């Protein structure tokens, strides 16, 4: 089996497909509302009554549990609200300063290949980070995007320290995706201490600002949009409010 670095990164739609709707939500989006909206939109995409969508949001501080979450990895259960997300993966954190991008795509119009889809999501994040001269990397045994930290003490095995800068957690239903990615722009990194992020011990978390880059959320959004188009194809700004388009 090919490792993810060897998988073709582009995940373009069939010729003639409509551009992916690209929306940025203002303020903080309540997590239950986001879950309900994604469920409804994914159903509409499956039935052909709505188009593909990338929805960029921020949430108030919270933890989410994926389908593989282990209770012992929730270290501070009373710190923030905890939600069952229904996506793959384990525990993760969302909060202000973190850009969450919910990705609702029809893989039947692209490639019916979950592994390639995850590789494409990673390529999207890596391409966005490259626009800030940050080298994001995959790890075959760890989903997400990682940054090597030569400024930190090495790991016990002598390998360089690494921090996670972006998480990925998806769900597919009849080849329509929902949930997505979370890129750390300037969240409170201490909030990650209430969980074992994604069930992976021995590694840290970082953000663009933690790396010394004065990146705003608007800057990150522009980089994400440009990189998304490289990997997944054209996007289009919405012409109607979100509720009307759902």
CSV table of C-alpha atoms in Angstrom, one decimal, residues 8-238:
chain,number,residue,atom,x,y,z
A,8,UNK,CA,-1.7,11.9,-5.9
A,9,UNK,CA,-2.6,15.0,-4.0
A,10,UNK,CA,-5.2,16.5,-6.3
A,11,UNK,CA,-8.8,15.6,-5.6
A,12,UNK,CA,-10.5,17.5,-8.4
A,13,UNK,CA,-14.2,17.0,-9.4
A,14,UNK,CA,-15.5,15.7,-12.6
A,15,UNK,CA,-15.3,18.2,-15.5
A,16,UNK,CA,-18.3,20.5,-15.6
A,17,UNK,CA,-18.9,20.3,-11.8
A,18,UNK,CA,-20.0,23.4,-10.0
A,19,UNK,CA,-17.5,25.4,-7.9
A,20,UNK,CA,-17.4,24.6,-4.2
A,21,UNK,CA,-19.3,27.1,-2.1
A,22,UNK,CA,-16.9,28.9,0.3
A,23,UNK,CA,-18.4,30.5,3.4
A,24,UNK,CA,-16.8,32.2,6.4
A,25,UNK,CA,-19.0,32.4,9.5
A,26,UNK,CA,-18.7,35.5,11.7
A,27,UNK,CA,-18.2,35.2,15.4
A,28,UNK,CA,-18.4,31.9,17.3
A,29,UNK,CA,-20.6,29.2,16.0
A,30,UNK,CA,-22.3,26.9,18.6
A,31,UNK,CA,-21.1,23.4,18.1
A,32,UNK,CA,-24.6,21.7,18.2
A,33,UNK,CA,-25.7,24.1,15.5
A,34,UNK,CA,-22.7,23.2,13.4
A,35,UNK,CA,-23.4,19.5,13.8
A,36,UNK,CA,-27.1,19.9,12.8
A,37,UNK,CA,-26.2,22.0,9.8
A,38,UNK,CA,-23.6,19.6,8.5
A,39,UNK,CA,-26.0,16.7,8.8
A,40,UNK,CA,-28.7,18.5,6.8
A,41,UNK,CA,-26.2,19.8,4.2
A,42,UNK,CA,-24.7,16.4,3.6
A,43,UNK,CA,-28.1,15.0,3.1
A,44,UNK,CA,-29.0,17.7,0.6
A,45,UNK,CA,-25.7,17.1,-1.3
A,46,UNK,CA,-26.5,13.4,-1.5
A,47,UNK,CA,-30.0,14.1,-2.9
A,48,UNK,CA,-28.7,16.8,-5.3
A,49,UNK,CA,-30.6,19.7,-3.7
A,50,UNK,CA,-27.5,21.5,-2.6
A,51,UNK,CA,-23.9,21.9,-3.8
A,52,UNK,CA,-20.6,21.1,-2.2
A,53,UNK,CA,-19.5,23.5,0.6
A,54,UNK,CA,-16.6,24.5,2.7
A,55,UNK,CA,-17.7,26.3,5.9
A,56,UNK,CA,-15.1,28.1,8.0
A,57,UNK,CA,-16.0,28.7,11.6
A,58,UNK,CA,-14.6,29.3,15.1
A,59,UNK,CA,-16.1,27.8,18.2
A,60,UNK,CA,-16.1,28.7,21.9
A,61,UNK,CA,-13.7,26.5,23.9
A,62,UNK,CA,-14.8,22.8,23.8
A,63,UNK,CA,-13.7,19.3,23.4
A,64,UNK,CA,-15.1,16.8,20.9
A,65,UNK,CA,-14.9,13.0,21.0
A,66,UNK,CA,-14.5,11.0,17.9
A,67,UNK,CA,-15.7,7.4,17.5
A,68,UNK,CA,-12.4,6.1,18.7
A,69,UNK,CA,-12.1,8.3,21.8
A,70,UNK,CA,-10.9,6.7,25.0
A,71,UNK,CA,-12.2,8.0,28.2
A,72,UNK,CA,-8.8,8.1,29.9
A,73,UNK,CA,-7.6,10.6,27.2
A,74,UNK,CA,-10.1,13.2,28.6
A,75,UNK,CA,-7.8,14.4,31.3
A,76,UNK,CA,-10.0,17.4,32.6
A,77,UNK,CA,-13.6,16.4,31.8
A,78,UNK,CA,-15.0,19.4,33.7
A,79,UNK,CA,-12.9,22.1,32.0
A,80,UNK,CA,-15.0,22.7,28.9
A,81,UNK,CA,-18.1,21.2,27.4
A,82,UNK,CA,-17.5,17.8,25.7
A,83,UNK,CA,-19.5,16.8,22.6
A,84,UNK,CA,-19.8,13.5,20.8
A,85,UNK,CA,-18.9,14.5,17.3
A,86,UNK,CA,-19.6,11.3,15.4
A,87,UNK,CA,-16.5,11.8,13.2
A,88,UNK,CA,-13.5,9.5,13.1
A,89,UNK,CA,-10.6,9.9,15.5
A,90,UNK,CA,-10.3,10.6,19.2
A,91,UNK,CA,-10.5,13.8,21.4
A,92,UNK,CA,-9.7,17.2,20.0
A,93,UNK,CA,-10.0,20.8,21.1
A,94,UNK,CA,-11.8,23.7,19.3
A,95,UNK,CA,-11.7,27.3,20.5
A,96,UNK,CA,-11.2,30.9,19.4
A,97,UNK,CA,-8.1,31.5,17.3
A,98,UNK,CA,-8.4,28.1,15.7
A,99,UNK,CA,-9.8,27.9,12.2
A,100,UNK,CA,-12.2,25.0,11.7
A,101,UNK,CA,-13.1,24.2,8.1
A,102,UNK,CA,-16.0,21.9,7.7
A,103,UNK,CA,-15.7,20.1,4.3
A,104,UNK,CA,-18.9,18.8,2.7
A,105,UNK,CA,-17.8,17.2,-0.6
A,106,UNK,CA,-19.3,14.6,-2.9
A,107,UNK,CA,-16.6,12.0,-3.4
A,108,UNK,CA,-18.6,10.2,-6.0
A,109,UNK,CA,-17.8,13.3,-8.2
A,110,UNK,CA,-14.2,13.1,-7.2
A,111,UNK,CA,-12.6,9.8,-6.1
A,112,UNK,CA,-14.2,7.1,-3.9
A,113,UNK,CA,-11.0,6.7,-1.9
A,114,UNK,CA,-10.9,7.6,1.8
A,115,UNK,CA,-7.2,7.3,2.1
A,116,UNK,CA,-6.6,9.6,-0.9
A,117,UNK,CA,-9.2,12.0,0.6
A,118,UNK,CA,-7.3,12.2,3.9
A,119,UNK,CA,-4.0,12.7,1.9
A,120,UNK,CA,-5.7,15.5,-0.1
A,121,UNK,CA,-6.9,17.3,3.1
A,122,UNK,CA,-3.3,17.1,4.4
A,123,UNK,CA,-2.0,18.5,1.1
A,124,UNK,CA,-4.4,21.3,1.5
A,125,UNK,CA,-3.1,22.3,4.9
A,126,UNK,CA,0.5,21.8,3.9
A,127,UNK,CA,0.0,24.1,0.9
A,128,UNK,CA,-1.6,26.7,3.1
A,129,UNK,CA,1.2,26.6,5.6
A,130,UNK,CA,3.8,26.9,2.8
A,131,UNK,CA,2.4,30.3,2.0
A,132,UNK,CA,3.7,31.4,5.4
A,133,UNK,CA,7.1,29.6,4.8
A,134,UNK,CA,6.1,26.9,7.3
A,135,UNK,CA,7.0,23.4,6.4
A,136,UNK,CA,4.1,21.1,7.4
A,137,UNK,CA,4.6,17.4,7.2
A,138,UNK,CA,2.7,14.2,7.2
A,139,UNK,CA,3.4,11.3,9.5
A,140,UNK,CA,2.3,7.9,8.3
A,141,UNK,CA,1.3,6.7,11.8
A,142,UNK,CA,-0.3,10.0,12.8
A,143,UNK,CA,-3.1,11.7,10.9
A,144,UNK,CA,-2.8,15.5,10.8
A,145,UNK,CA,0.0,18.0,9.9
A,146,UNK,CA,3.1,18.3,11.9
A,147,UNK,CA,6.0,20.9,12.3
A,148,UNK,CA,9.5,19.9,13.3
A,149,UNK,CA,10.8,22.0,16.2
A,150,UNK,CA,14.6,22.0,16.2
A,151,UNK,CA,14.4,24.7,18.8
A,152,UNK,CA,13.0,22.2,21.3
A,153,UNK,CA,14.8,19.3,23.1
A,154,UNK,CA,14.7,16.1,21.1
A,155,UNK,CA,12.4,13.2,21.8
A,156,UNK,CA,13.6,10.4,24.1
A,157,UNK,CA,14.6,8.3,21.0
A,158,UNK,CA,16.8,11.1,19.8
A,159,UNK,CA,14.5,12.2,17.0
A,160,UNK,CA,13.6,15.9,16.6
A,161,UNK,CA,10.7,17.3,18.6
A,162,UNK,CA,7.5,17.8,16.6
A,163,UNK,CA,4.3,19.7,17.3
A,164,UNK,CA,0.9,19.3,15.7
A,165,UNK,CA,-0.4,22.4,14.0
A,166,UNK,CA,-3.5,21.0,12.4
A,167,UNK,CA,-5.9,18.1,13.0
A,168,UNK,CA,-8.2,16.2,10.7
A,169,UNK,CA,-11.3,14.3,11.5
A,170,UNK,CA,-13.9,13.3,8.9
A,171,UNK,CA,-17.0,11.3,8.4
A,172,UNK,CA,-18.4,9.9,5.2
A,173,UNK,CA,-22.0,8.9,4.5
A,174,UNK,CA,-22.7,7.5,1.1
A,175,UNK,CA,-19.5,9.2,-0.1
A,176,UNK,CA,-20.5,12.6,1.1
A,177,UNK,CA,-18.0,14.0,3.6
A,178,UNK,CA,-18.5,16.2,6.6
A,179,UNK,CA,-16.5,17.4,9.6
A,180,UNK,CA,-13.0,18.4,8.3
A,181,UNK,CA,-9.9,20.1,9.5
A,182,UNK,CA,-8.7,22.4,12.4
A,183,UNK,CA,-5.8,24.7,11.8
A,184,UNK,CA,-4.2,26.4,14.9
A,185,UNK,CA,-3.8,30.1,14.0
A,186,UNK,CA,-3.7,31.7,17.5
A,187,UNK,CA,-5.7,29.5,20.0
A,188,UNK,CA,-4.8,29.3,23.7
A,189,UNK,CA,-2.5,26.3,23.5
A,190,UNK,CA,-2.9,25.6,27.2
A,191,UNK,CA,-6.4,24.5,26.5
A,192,UNK,CA,-5.1,21.3,24.8
A,193,UNK,CA,-3.8,20.1,28.2
A,194,UNK,CA,-7.2,18.9,29.1
A,195,UNK,CA,-7.0,16.0,26.6
A,196,UNK,CA,-4.5,13.7,25.0
A,197,UNK,CA,-4.9,15.3,21.5
A,198,UNK,CA,-6.0,12.7,19.0
A,199,UNK,CA,-4.8,10.1,21.5
A,200,UNK,CA,-1.2,10.8,20.7
A,201,UNK,CA,1.2,11.2,23.6
A,202,UNK,CA,4.7,12.5,23.6
A,203,UNK,CA,4.2,15.4,21.2
A,204,UNK,CA,3.2,19.0,21.6
A,205,UNK,CA,0.9,21.4,19.8
A,206,UNK,CA,1.7,24.7,18.1
A,207,UNK,CA,0.1,27.4,16.1
A,208,UNK,CA,1.2,29.9,13.5
A,209,UNK,CA,1.5,32.7,16.0
A,210,UNK,CA,3.4,30.3,18.4
A,211,UNK,CA,5.9,29.8,15.6
A,212,UNK,CA,6.5,33.6,15.6
A,213,UNK,CA,4.3,34.5,12.7
A,214,UNK,CA,2.0,37.5,13.0
A,215,UNK,CA,-0.8,35.7,11.1
A,216,UNK,CA,-4.4,36.9,11.4
A,217,UNK,CA,-7.4,34.7,10.9
A,218,UNK,CA,-8.1,36.6,7.7
A,219,UNK,CA,-4.6,35.8,6.5
A,220,UNK,CA,-5.1,32.1,7.2
A,221,UNK,CA,-8.4,32.1,5.4
A,222,UNK,CA,-6.8,33.5,2.3
A,223,UNK,CA,-4.1,30.9,2.4
A,224,UNK,CA,-6.6,28.1,3.0
A,225,UNK,CA,-8.7,29.2,0.1
A,226,UNK,CA,-5.8,29.4,-2.4
A,227,UNK,CA,-4.5,26.0,-1.4
A,228,UNK,CA,-7.9,24.4,-1.4
A,229,UNK,CA,-8.3,25.5,-5.0
A,230,UNK,CA,-5.0,23.9,-5.9
A,231,UNK,CA,-6.1,20.6,-4.5
A,232,UNK,CA,-9.9,20.4,-4.8
A,233,UNK,CA,-10.7,22.9,-7.6
A,234,UNK,CA,-12.6,26.2,-7.9
A,235,UNK,CA,-14.6,27.9,-5.2
A,236,UNK,CA,-17.4,30.4,-5.3
A,237,UNK,CA,-18.5,33.0,-2.9
A,238,UNK,CA,-22.1,32.6,-1.7
